[in-house]
Coordinates of C-alpha atoms in Angstrom, one line a residue:
Chain A
M1 CA 0.0 0.0 0.0
T2 CA 1.3 3.4 -0.8
R3 CA 1.7 6.2 1.7
R4 CA -1.3 8.0 0.1
S5 CA -3.6 5.1 0.4
T6 CA -2.4 4.6 4.0
L7 CA -3.3 8.1 4.8
T8 CA -6.6 7.8 2.9
S9 CA -7.5 4.7 4.9
G10 CA -6.6 6.6 8.1
L11 CA -8.9 9.4 7.2
I12 CA -11.7 7.0 6.3
C13 CA -11.2 5.3 9.7
A14 CA -11.5 8.6 11.5
A15 CA -14.5 9.5 9.5
V16 CA -16.2 6.2 10.0
L17 CA -15.6 6.4 13.8
A18 CA -16.9 10.0 13.9
I19 CA -20.2 9.5 12.0
S20 CA -21.2 6.1 13.3
S21 CA -23.3 5.4 16.3
C22 CA -24.7 2.4 18.1
G23 CA -26.4 1.4 21.4
G24 CA -24.2 0.3 24.2
R25 CA -24.1 -3.0 26.0
S26 CA -22.5 -4.1 29.2
S27 CA -18.7 -4.3 29.1
N28 CA -17.6 -6.0 32.2
T29 CA -20.4 -8.2 33.5
N30 CA -18.6 -9.0 36.8
S31 CA -18.3 -5.4 37.6
Q32 CA -19.2 -3.6 40.8
T33 CA -20.0 0.1 41.3
P34 CA -17.3 1.6 43.6
T35 CA -18.1 4.3 46.1
T36 CA -16.2 7.6 45.8
P37 CA -13.3 7.7 48.3
T38 CA -12.2 10.8 50.0
G39 CA -9.0 11.8 51.8
P40 CA -5.6 13.4 51.5
N41 CA -4.4 10.4 49.3
V42 CA -7.2 10.7 46.7
Q43 CA -6.8 12.5 43.4
A44 CA -9.8 12.9 41.0
I45 CA -9.4 11.4 37.6
T46 CA -11.6 11.7 34.5
V47 CA -11.9 9.6 31.4
N48 CA -12.6 12.1 28.6
S49 CA -11.2 13.0 25.2
G50 CA -8.3 14.8 26.8
P51 CA -6.6 18.1 26.1
A52 CA -6.3 17.3 22.4
G53 CA -9.9 16.3 22.2
N54 CA -9.3 13.0 20.4
Y55 CA -8.5 10.4 23.1
A56 CA -10.5 7.3 23.6
N57 CA -10.3 5.4 26.9
G58 CA -7.7 7.7 28.6
A59 CA -7.9 8.6 32.3
F60 CA -6.6 12.2 32.9
T61 CA -5.7 14.1 36.0
S62 CA -3.8 17.2 37.1
V63 CA -0.4 17.3 38.6
T64 CA 1.5 20.1 40.3
V65 CA 5.2 20.5 39.7
C66 CA 7.4 22.9 41.6
V67 CA 11.0 24.2 41.4
P68 CA 12.5 21.9 44.1
G69 CA 12.3 23.4 47.6
T70 CA 10.3 26.5 46.5
S71 CA 6.7 27.5 46.2
T72 CA 7.2 28.3 42.5
C73 CA 4.7 25.8 41.1
Q74 CA 2.6 25.1 38.1
T75 CA -0.5 22.8 38.0
I76 CA -0.8 20.9 34.7
D77 CA -4.0 19.3 33.8
G78 CA -4.7 16.7 31.1
V79 CA -2.0 14.4 32.3
L80 CA -2.6 10.7 31.4
V81 CA -2.6 8.3 34.3
D82 CA -0.4 5.4 33.1
T83 CA 0.1 2.2 35.0
G84 CA 2.2 1.0 32.0
S85 CA 5.1 3.3 32.5
S86 CA 7.0 4.9 35.4
G87 CA 7.8 8.6 35.9
L88 CA 6.3 12.0 35.2
R89 CA 6.7 13.3 31.6
I90 CA 5.5 16.8 30.7
L91 CA 5.2 18.4 27.3
S92 CA 7.7 21.3 27.1
S93 CA 5.0 23.3 25.3
V94 CA 2.8 23.4 28.4
L95 CA 5.6 23.8 31.0
T96 CA 6.0 27.5 32.0
L97 CA 8.3 26.8 35.0
S98 CA 12.1 26.7 34.6
L99 CA 13.2 23.5 36.3
P100 CA 16.8 22.6 37.1
Q101 CA 18.5 20.4 34.5
Q102 CA 20.0 17.1 35.5
N103 CA 23.6 16.8 34.4
A104 CA 25.9 13.8 33.8
S105 CA 29.2 13.4 35.8
D106 CA 31.0 15.5 33.1
G107 CA 28.5 18.3 33.4
N108 CA 26.6 17.7 30.2
P109 CA 22.8 17.7 30.3
V110 CA 21.1 14.3 30.6
V111 CA 18.4 13.7 28.0
E112 CA 16.1 10.7 27.7
C113 CA 14.6 8.6 24.9
L114 CA 11.9 6.3 26.0
P115 CA 10.3 3.9 23.5
F116 CA 6.6 3.1 23.5
I117 CA 4.9 0.8 20.9
T118 CA 3.4 3.6 18.9
S119 CA 6.0 6.4 19.5
Y120 CA 9.0 7.4 21.6
T121 CA 9.4 10.4 24.0
W122 CA 12.6 12.5 23.8
G123 CA 13.7 15.4 26.0
P124 CA 15.8 16.6 28.9
V125 CA 15.7 15.1 32.4
Q126 CA 15.0 17.9 34.9
T127 CA 14.2 17.9 38.6
A128 CA 10.9 18.9 40.2
D129 CA 8.9 18.5 43.4
I130 CA 5.7 16.7 42.4
E131 CA 2.5 17.3 44.3
I132 CA -0.6 15.2 43.7
A133 CA -3.6 15.2 46.2
D134 CA -1.8 15.9 49.5
E135 CA 1.2 13.7 48.6
K136 CA 4.6 15.1 47.6
A137 CA 7.6 13.6 45.9
S138 CA 10.6 15.9 46.4
S139 CA 13.4 16.5 43.9
T140 CA 12.2 13.9 41.4
P141 CA 13.7 13.4 38.0
V142 CA 11.1 14.1 35.3
Q143 CA 11.2 14.2 31.5
V144 CA 10.4 17.4 29.6
L145 CA 9.2 16.3 26.2
S146 CA 10.7 18.3 23.4
D147 CA 12.0 17.6 19.9
T148 CA 13.8 20.9 19.8
D149 CA 15.7 21.4 23.1
F150 CA 18.2 18.8 21.9
T151 CA 18.6 17.0 18.6
A152 CA 17.6 13.4 19.0
P153 CA 20.3 11.0 17.8
S154 CA 19.6 8.4 15.1
S155 CA 19.6 5.6 17.8
C156 CA 16.6 7.3 19.4
T157 CA 14.7 8.3 16.2
S158 CA 15.1 4.7 15.1
N159 CA 12.2 4.0 17.5
G160 CA 9.9 5.6 15.0
S161 CA 7.8 8.7 15.5
S162 CA 8.1 11.0 18.5
S163 CA 5.1 11.9 20.7
D164 CA 6.5 15.2 22.0
T165 CA 3.6 17.3 20.9
L166 CA 0.0 17.6 22.2
A167 CA -1.2 16.4 18.8
N168 CA 0.9 13.3 19.0
L169 CA 0.7 12.5 22.7
G170 CA -3.0 13.4 23.1
A171 CA -2.1 14.5 26.6
N172 CA -0.2 17.3 28.4
G173 CA 1.9 14.6 30.1
L174 CA 2.1 11.1 31.4
L175 CA 1.9 10.2 35.1
G176 CA 3.7 6.8 35.1
V177 CA 2.6 4.8 38.2
S178 CA 3.5 1.3 37.1
Q179 CA 4.7 -1.7 39.1
F180 CA 8.3 -0.5 38.5
A181 CA 10.0 2.0 40.7
Q182 CA 12.0 3.4 37.8
D183 CA 11.5 3.5 34.0
C184 CA 14.6 1.8 32.9
G185 CA 15.7 0.0 36.1
P186 CA 18.8 -2.2 36.4
G187 CA 19.0 -2.4 32.5
C188 CA 20.5 1.1 32.6
V189 CA 22.9 0.5 35.5
Q190 CA 26.4 -0.5 34.5
A191 CA 27.0 -2.7 37.6
D192 CA 24.0 -4.8 36.7
N193 CA 25.1 -5.5 33.2
P194 CA 27.8 -7.8 31.7
P195 CA 31.3 -6.3 31.5
G196 CA 31.9 -4.6 28.2
S197 CA 28.2 -4.1 27.3
S198 CA 27.0 -0.7 26.1
P199 CA 24.3 1.3 27.8
P200 CA 20.8 0.9 26.2
N201 CA 19.6 3.8 24.1
V202 CA 17.5 5.3 26.9
Y203 CA 19.6 7.9 28.8
Y204 CA 21.9 10.2 26.9
E205 CA 24.3 13.0 27.6
C206 CA 24.2 15.9 25.1
P207 CA 27.1 18.3 24.9
S208 CA 24.9 21.0 23.4
S209 CA 21.5 21.5 21.8
T210 CA 22.8 20.4 18.4
G211 CA 25.7 18.3 19.5
T212 CA 25.9 14.5 19.2
C213 CA 24.3 12.8 22.1
Q214 CA 25.8 9.6 23.6
S215 CA 24.0 7.0 25.5
I216 CA 25.1 6.7 29.1
W217 CA 24.6 4.5 32.1
Q218 CA 22.2 6.0 34.7
A219 CA 22.1 5.1 38.4
L220 CA 18.7 4.1 39.7
S221 CA 18.2 7.2 41.7
Q222 CA 18.9 9.4 38.7
Q223 CA 16.4 7.7 36.5
L224 CA 12.8 8.8 36.2
Q225 CA 11.0 7.6 39.3
N226 CA 7.5 6.3 39.8
P227 CA 6.7 9.4 42.0
V228 CA 4.6 7.3 44.4
T229 CA 7.7 5.5 45.7
L230 CA 9.0 8.9 46.9
F231 CA 5.9 9.9 48.9
A232 CA 6.4 10.0 52.7
S233 CA 3.5 7.6 53.1
D234 CA 1.0 5.9 50.9
N235 CA 4.0 4.9 48.8
N236 CA 3.5 1.2 48.1
G237 CA 1.1 1.4 45.1
V238 CA -2.0 3.0 43.7
I239 CA -5.6 2.1 43.1
I240 CA -7.6 3.3 40.1
E241 CA -11.3 3.4 40.9
L242 CA -13.7 3.9 38.0
P243 CA -17.4 3.1 37.7
A244 CA -18.8 0.7 35.2
A245 CA -19.4 2.1 31.7
T246 CA -22.2 0.0 30.3
S247 CA -22.6 2.2 27.2
P248 CA -20.4 4.7 25.3
E249 CA -20.1 7.9 27.3
A250 CA -18.4 11.3 26.9
T251 CA -16.9 11.2 30.4
L252 CA -16.4 9.0 33.4
S253 CA -15.3 10.2 36.8
G254 CA -13.2 8.2 39.2
S255 CA -10.3 8.3 41.6
L256 CA -6.6 7.7 41.8
V257 CA -5.9 6.5 45.4
F258 CA -2.4 6.4 46.7
G259 CA -1.2 3.6 49.0
I260 CA -2.5 0.0 49.5
G261 CA -3.7 -0.7 53.0
T262 CA -2.1 2.4 54.4
Q263 CA -5.4 4.3 55.2
A264 CA -9.0 3.5 55.9
N265 CA -9.8 4.2 52.3
N266 CA -7.4 2.0 50.5
G267 CA -7.6 -1.5 51.9
L268 CA -7.7 -4.5 49.6
N269 CA -11.3 -5.3 50.7
G270 CA -11.1 -8.9 49.5
A271 CA -9.6 -8.1 46.1
T272 CA -7.7 -11.0 44.6
V273 CA -3.9 -10.5 44.3
Y274 CA -2.3 -11.5 41.0
T275 CA 1.5 -11.4 41.3
T276 CA 3.6 -10.7 38.1
D277 CA 6.9 -11.9 36.7
A278 CA 10.1 -9.9 36.2
N279 CA 8.7 -8.3 33.0
G280 CA 5.5 -7.2 34.8
D281 CA 3.4 -9.8 33.1
F282 CA 0.9 -12.5 34.2
T283 CA -1.0 -15.2 32.3
T284 CA -4.3 -15.0 30.6
S285 CA -6.0 -18.1 29.4
Y286 CA -8.6 -18.1 26.6
N287 CA -10.1 -21.0 24.7
N288 CA -7.9 -23.5 26.5
N289 CA -4.7 -21.8 25.6
S290 CA -2.6 -19.7 28.0
Y291 CA -0.7 -16.6 27.2
S292 CA 2.1 -15.8 29.7
Q293 CA 3.0 -12.3 28.4
S294 CA -0.4 -10.7 29.3
F295 CA -0.6 -7.5 31.2
I296 CA -2.9 -4.7 32.6
D297 CA -2.2 -1.2 31.5
S298 CA -4.3 1.9 32.0
G299 CA -2.3 3.6 29.3
S300 CA -3.6 1.2 26.6
N301 CA -6.9 2.4 25.3
G302 CA -8.8 -0.9 24.8
I303 CA -8.6 -4.6 25.3
Y304 CA -6.1 -5.9 22.8
F305 CA -5.8 -9.7 22.5
L306 CA -4.7 -12.5 20.2
T307 CA -5.4 -12.6 16.5
E308 CA -8.3 -13.0 14.0
S309 CA -7.4 -16.7 13.6
Q310 CA -7.2 -17.3 17.4
T311 CA -10.4 -15.5 18.2
G312 CA -12.4 -16.0 15.0
I313 CA -13.2 -12.3 15.1
P314 CA -12.4 -10.3 12.0
T315 CA -10.5 -7.1 12.2
C316 CA -12.0 -4.0 10.6
P317 CA -11.6 -3.9 6.8
D318 CA -9.9 -0.5 7.0
M319 CA -8.3 -0.8 10.4
P320 CA -6.2 -3.9 11.1
D321 CA -5.7 -2.7 14.7
F322 CA -9.3 -3.1 15.8
Y323 CA -11.8 -5.9 15.8
C324 CA -15.0 -5.6 13.8
P325 CA -17.3 -8.5 14.7
S326 CA -20.7 -8.6 12.9
G327 CA -22.4 -8.3 16.3
T328 CA -21.1 -7.7 19.8
E329 CA -19.2 -10.7 21.1
N330 CA -19.4 -11.6 24.8
L331 CA -16.3 -13.4 25.8
T332 CA -14.6 -14.9 28.9
A333 CA -11.0 -15.4 29.8
T334 CA -9.1 -16.3 33.0
N335 CA -6.3 -14.3 34.5
Q336 CA -3.7 -16.1 36.6
G337 CA -0.9 -14.6 38.7
T338 CA 2.5 -16.1 39.2
N339 CA 1.3 -16.8 42.7
G340 CA -1.3 -19.2 41.2
A341 CA -4.3 -17.0 42.0
S342 CA -6.8 -17.1 39.2
G343 CA -10.1 -15.6 38.3
G344 CA -12.5 -15.4 35.4
V345 CA -13.1 -12.2 33.4
S346 CA -16.1 -11.4 31.2
F347 CA -15.7 -8.7 28.5
S348 CA -17.4 -7.6 25.3
V349 CA -16.0 -6.7 21.9
A350 CA -18.1 -4.4 19.7
N351 CA -17.7 -3.6 16.1
A352 CA -15.2 -0.7 16.2
D353 CA -16.6 0.8 13.0
D354 CA -20.0 1.1 14.8
L355 CA -18.8 2.7 18.0
P356 CA -19.7 6.4 18.4
D357 CA -17.1 9.2 18.7
D358 CA -17.1 9.0 22.5
A359 CA -14.2 9.0 24.9
V360 CA -15.5 6.1 27.1
L361 CA -15.7 3.0 25.0
G362 CA -15.8 -0.1 27.2
Q363 CA -16.1 -2.5 24.2
L364 CA -13.2 -1.2 22.1
A365 CA -10.9 -4.1 21.3
G366 CA -8.4 -5.2 18.7
P367 CA -5.7 -7.8 18.1
N368 CA -2.4 -8.1 19.9
T369 CA -0.6 -10.6 17.8
L370 CA 2.4 -11.6 19.9
S371 CA 1.9 -10.8 23.5
G372 CA -1.4 -12.4 24.6
F373 CA -3.7 -9.9 26.3
D374 CA -3.2 -6.2 26.9
W375 CA -6.0 -5.3 29.3
G376 CA -6.3 -1.5 28.7
L377 CA -8.3 1.1 30.5
S378 CA -11.7 -0.4 29.6
F379 CA -10.8 -3.3 31.8
F380 CA -10.6 -0.8 34.7
Y381 CA -14.3 0.3 34.3
G382 CA -16.3 -1.0 37.2
R383 CA -13.3 -2.1 39.1
N384 CA -11.0 -1.0 41.9
L385 CA -7.7 -1.9 40.2
Y386 CA -4.6 -2.1 42.6
T387 CA -1.1 -1.8 41.2
A388 CA 1.5 -2.7 43.9
I389 CA 5.1 -1.5 43.3
E390 CA 8.0 -3.9 43.1
G391 CA 9.6 -4.6 46.5
A392 CA 6.9 -2.7 48.4
S393 CA 5.2 -4.4 51.3
T394 CA 1.4 -4.3 51.4
P395 CA -1.3 -6.2 53.3
G396 CA -1.6 -8.4 50.2
G397 CA 2.1 -9.3 50.2
T398 CA 5.2 -7.8 48.5
G399 CA 4.8 -6.1 45.1
P400 CA 4.8 -6.3 42.2
Y401 CA 1.2 -7.4 41.7
W402 CA -2.2 -6.3 40.4
A403 CA -5.3 -6.9 42.5
Y404 CA -8.9 -6.4 41.7
Chain B
M1 CA 46.6 34.2 7.4
D2 CA 44.6 37.3 8.4
K3 CA 41.3 37.0 10.1
R4 CA 39.3 37.6 6.9
M5 CA 41.2 34.9 5.0
S6 CA 40.7 32.4 7.8
V7 CA 37.0 33.2 7.8
R8 CA 36.9 32.6 4.0
A9 CA 38.9 29.4 4.3
C10 CA 36.6 28.3 7.1
A11 CA 33.5 29.0 5.0
A12 CA 35.0 27.1 2.1
R13 CA 35.8 24.2 4.4
A14 CA 32.3 24.3 5.8
R15 CA 30.9 24.2 2.2
L16 CA 33.1 21.2 1.5
I17 CA 32.0 19.4 4.6
F18 CA 28.4 20.2 3.8
L19 CA 28.8 18.9 0.2
S20 CA 30.4 15.7 1.5
I21 CA 27.6 15.2 4.0
A22 CA 25.1 15.8 1.2
L23 CA 26.9 13.4 -1.1
C24 CA 27.2 10.7 1.6
T25 CA 23.5 11.1 2.5
S26 CA 22.4 10.8 -1.1
L27 CA 24.6 7.7 -1.5
M28 CA 23.0 6.2 1.6
L29 CA 19.6 6.9 0.2
V30 CA 20.5 5.1 -3.0
R31 CA 22.1 2.1 -1.2
P32 CA 21.5 2.1 2.5
A33 CA 24.2 0.7 4.7
F34 CA 21.6 -1.2 6.5
G35 CA 20.8 -4.9 6.7
G36 CA 17.6 -6.3 7.6
L37 CA 14.2 -6.9 6.1
G38 CA 14.1 -7.4 2.3
D39 CA 17.9 -7.4 2.0
D40 CA 20.3 -10.2 1.1
A41 CA 21.4 -12.8 3.5
S42 CA 24.9 -11.2 3.6
S43 CA 23.4 -8.2 5.5
V44 CA 23.0 -10.4 8.6
Q45 CA 26.7 -9.9 9.2
V46 CA 26.2 -6.1 9.0
D47 CA 23.4 -6.4 11.5
Q48 CA 25.5 -8.5 13.8
L49 CA 28.2 -5.8 13.9
H50 CA 25.6 -3.1 14.3
F51 CA 23.7 -4.8 17.1
R52 CA 27.0 -5.9 18.7
G53 CA 25.6 -9.3 19.4
S54 CA 26.4 -13.0 19.3
L55 CA 25.1 -14.8 16.2
R56 CA 23.4 -18.2 16.3
T57 CA 22.1 -19.8 13.1
T58 CA 19.5 -22.6 12.9
H59 CA 18.0 -24.3 9.9
S60 CA 14.3 -25.0 9.6
D61 CA 12.2 -26.5 6.9
G62 CA 12.3 -23.9 4.1
Y63 CA 14.4 -21.2 5.7
T64 CA 17.4 -20.3 7.9
V65 CA 17.1 -18.3 11.1
H66 CA 19.9 -16.0 12.2
E67 CA 19.5 -15.0 15.8
I68 CA 21.5 -12.0 17.1
E69 CA 21.5 -11.5 20.9
S70 CA 23.0 -8.3 22.1
G71 CA 24.4 -7.7 25.6
N72 CA 21.4 -5.6 26.7
G73 CA 18.9 -8.4 26.4
I74 CA 17.5 -7.6 22.9
I75 CA 17.1 -10.6 20.7
V76 CA 16.7 -10.1 16.9
R77 CA 15.9 -13.0 14.5
E78 CA 16.3 -12.7 10.7
Y79 CA 14.6 -15.3 8.5
V80 CA 16.4 -16.0 5.3
S81 CA 14.7 -17.8 2.4
P82 CA 16.5 -20.4 0.2
S83 CA 16.8 -17.6 -2.5
G84 CA 18.9 -15.7 0.0
K85 CA 16.5 -12.9 1.0
V86 CA 15.6 -11.8 4.5
F87 CA 11.9 -12.3 4.2
A88 CA 11.0 -11.7 7.9
V89 CA 12.4 -10.3 11.1
A90 CA 11.3 -10.7 14.7
W91 CA 12.5 -8.9 17.9
Q92 CA 12.0 -9.1 21.7
G93 CA 13.6 -7.5 24.7
P94 CA 13.5 -4.7 27.3
W95 CA 13.8 -2.1 24.5
L96 CA 13.3 -2.0 20.8
P97 CA 16.2 -2.9 18.6
D98 CA 17.4 -0.2 16.1
M99 CA 14.3 -0.4 14.0
R100 CA 15.9 1.6 11.2
Q101 CA 18.6 -1.0 10.9
L102 CA 16.3 -3.9 11.2
L103 CA 13.5 -2.8 8.9
S104 CA 15.9 -1.3 6.4
T105 CA 13.9 0.3 3.5
Y106 CA 10.6 -0.5 5.3
F107 CA 11.4 1.7 8.3
Q108 CA 9.5 4.7 6.7
Q109 CA 6.3 2.6 6.6
Y110 CA 6.7 1.7 10.2
Q111 CA 7.2 5.4 11.1
Q112 CA 4.2 6.4 9.1
A113 CA 2.0 3.7 10.7
Q114 CA 2.9 5.1 14.1
Q115 CA 2.2 8.6 13.0
Q116 CA -1.1 7.5 11.5
Q117 CA -2.1 5.8 14.8
M118 CA -1.3 9.0 16.7
N119 CA -3.3 11.0 14.3
S120 CA -6.4 8.9 14.7
H121 CA -8.6 9.6 17.8
T122 CA -7.1 6.8 19.8
G123 CA -4.4 6.3 22.4
R124 CA -1.8 3.7 23.0
K125 CA -2.2 0.2 21.6
P126 CA -0.3 -2.5 19.8
L127 CA 0.8 -1.5 16.3
A128 CA -0.4 -3.3 13.3
I129 CA 0.5 -2.8 9.6
R130 CA -1.3 -4.9 7.1
Q131 CA -0.3 -3.9 3.6
P132 CA 0.3 -5.9 0.4
G133 CA 4.0 -5.4 0.7
L134 CA 4.4 -5.4 4.5
V135 CA 2.9 -7.0 7.5
L136 CA 4.1 -5.8 10.9
Q137 CA 3.0 -6.3 14.5
S138 CA 4.5 -4.7 17.5
G139 CA 3.4 -5.0 21.1
G140 CA 4.3 -5.2 24.8
H141 CA 5.1 -2.4 27.2
M142 CA 7.9 -0.6 29.0
R143 CA 10.7 -3.1 29.6
A144 CA 9.1 -5.9 27.5
F145 CA 8.7 -5.4 23.8
K146 CA 8.0 -7.9 21.1
G147 CA 7.3 -7.8 17.4
R148 CA 7.7 -9.1 13.9
A149 CA 7.6 -8.0 10.3
Y150 CA 7.5 -9.9 7.1
I151 CA 7.1 -9.4 3.4
P152 CA 4.2 -11.6 2.2
D153 CA 5.5 -12.0 -1.3
L154 CA 8.9 -13.3 -0.1
L155 CA 7.5 -16.0 2.3
P156 CA 8.9 -19.3 1.1
A157 CA 6.3 -21.9 0.0
G158 CA 4.9 -23.7 3.1
V159 CA 6.0 -21.2 5.6
T160 CA 3.3 -19.6 7.8
P161 CA 3.5 -16.3 9.6
E162 CA 3.0 -18.1 12.9
E163 CA 6.5 -19.5 12.6
I164 CA 8.0 -16.0 12.8
Q165 CA 8.3 -15.2 16.5

């Protein structure tokens, strides 16, 4: 297919999604309606179309960043709550504060390149105090997303397209609150790698804005941090609480609760704990087959699983990344943690071409050819979803785990 | 050399450097120094050097698999047909491999597919390209990526996409 026809099909997809409509049906049949929690560890979140106005199934919140140790602060809204990455990343275009730059041992600025599946982020690592609800993470490395502050080297642009603009990111920033305490972890620490190996193309030092950046090793404490780990309390994980979305909606309001079992409002309340492996994955079984590279990720915007041939559900004629069954399919799967805990899940797959142009689409689904199940934000609807951080102790055991 | 002369010489040198870069770039566009998808089997060695990895070769029914494992945990597999073409590639690891190197002349289509996905009104999800000349799937998350790409027309007889992992 030529570039033109690719673009054309993209426009057709957008148009089809925009003009279609359909009635909604229940997404998660085993859902419960959570009550709204209150307290100093509770931050409001909203599923809506986001600051770019085109996001489906994204949970947004606001985050306050301050020049470390001062009351010079800026509150940034439209930040995507992402349990699939770690660290706070903010678009340079929305940041009005001047934050201190992190420098490498030779004094050159540290700049990061973080790959995602559909893009990469590039920009300098700076230091901020992060305030969310009544929690605070002091002097935390954050990434300022900018294609222009420093010239991205070929080893970074080889990840594909950058998402350093509002149009591309669809958000003013990412609040990464995954199971991992840092984004890169031991993979970027020299002592944790075989002698003679090169640093991965994640952290760089750049001699000047146009100079050639070189990848560097980066100590854990200098990497982007899951800010929750730096809170004085409520620092062992998060809960995302969202009501059920039985039909397409424009918005859905919920809560991001910090801590697990640290306050009266964040106990496990009988939720099942599913521990995960070193990659942050667990196993999902479907149709008598099990897929050990499955995961839960609030930053994914639908339920992505298996292939046309494995599910018998056709993908959309013009969009190979979505399923288009002739009628809504009601399916079941079983999630299993590395601790052996298992539980059934019911979910529905609607024809993506027939879904309306709403932000809350509980039945949006598509294939995920090689990695089993990617349970995106629609899986969170109607659940209290706990993400426990690696090494953190909780009433449900030591993280990492998911519980719901 | 007076200051004006040195400025002129410097400008001339800069022009020369610029022309050299332009020439090199245009040569690279004509014949990329990349290995990978769609290239000859000999490009596997280029890739091995580029990825600074160890090479392991296995023979299957109808094709040869060259597996390159680099020190930082990224594994790349290149599938070579009996006619000597890299008809498929697969990757997995904590990060993406150098996709420009691995996808060679198909990199631009990968980049465009990502851009198209961001332009549509949706957020993050696995990447899928299904075109007559290229099929690509990429998925996973931070610290665990996995994907594959193949050229349907180059698949040897009897080889199914499921074998490319």
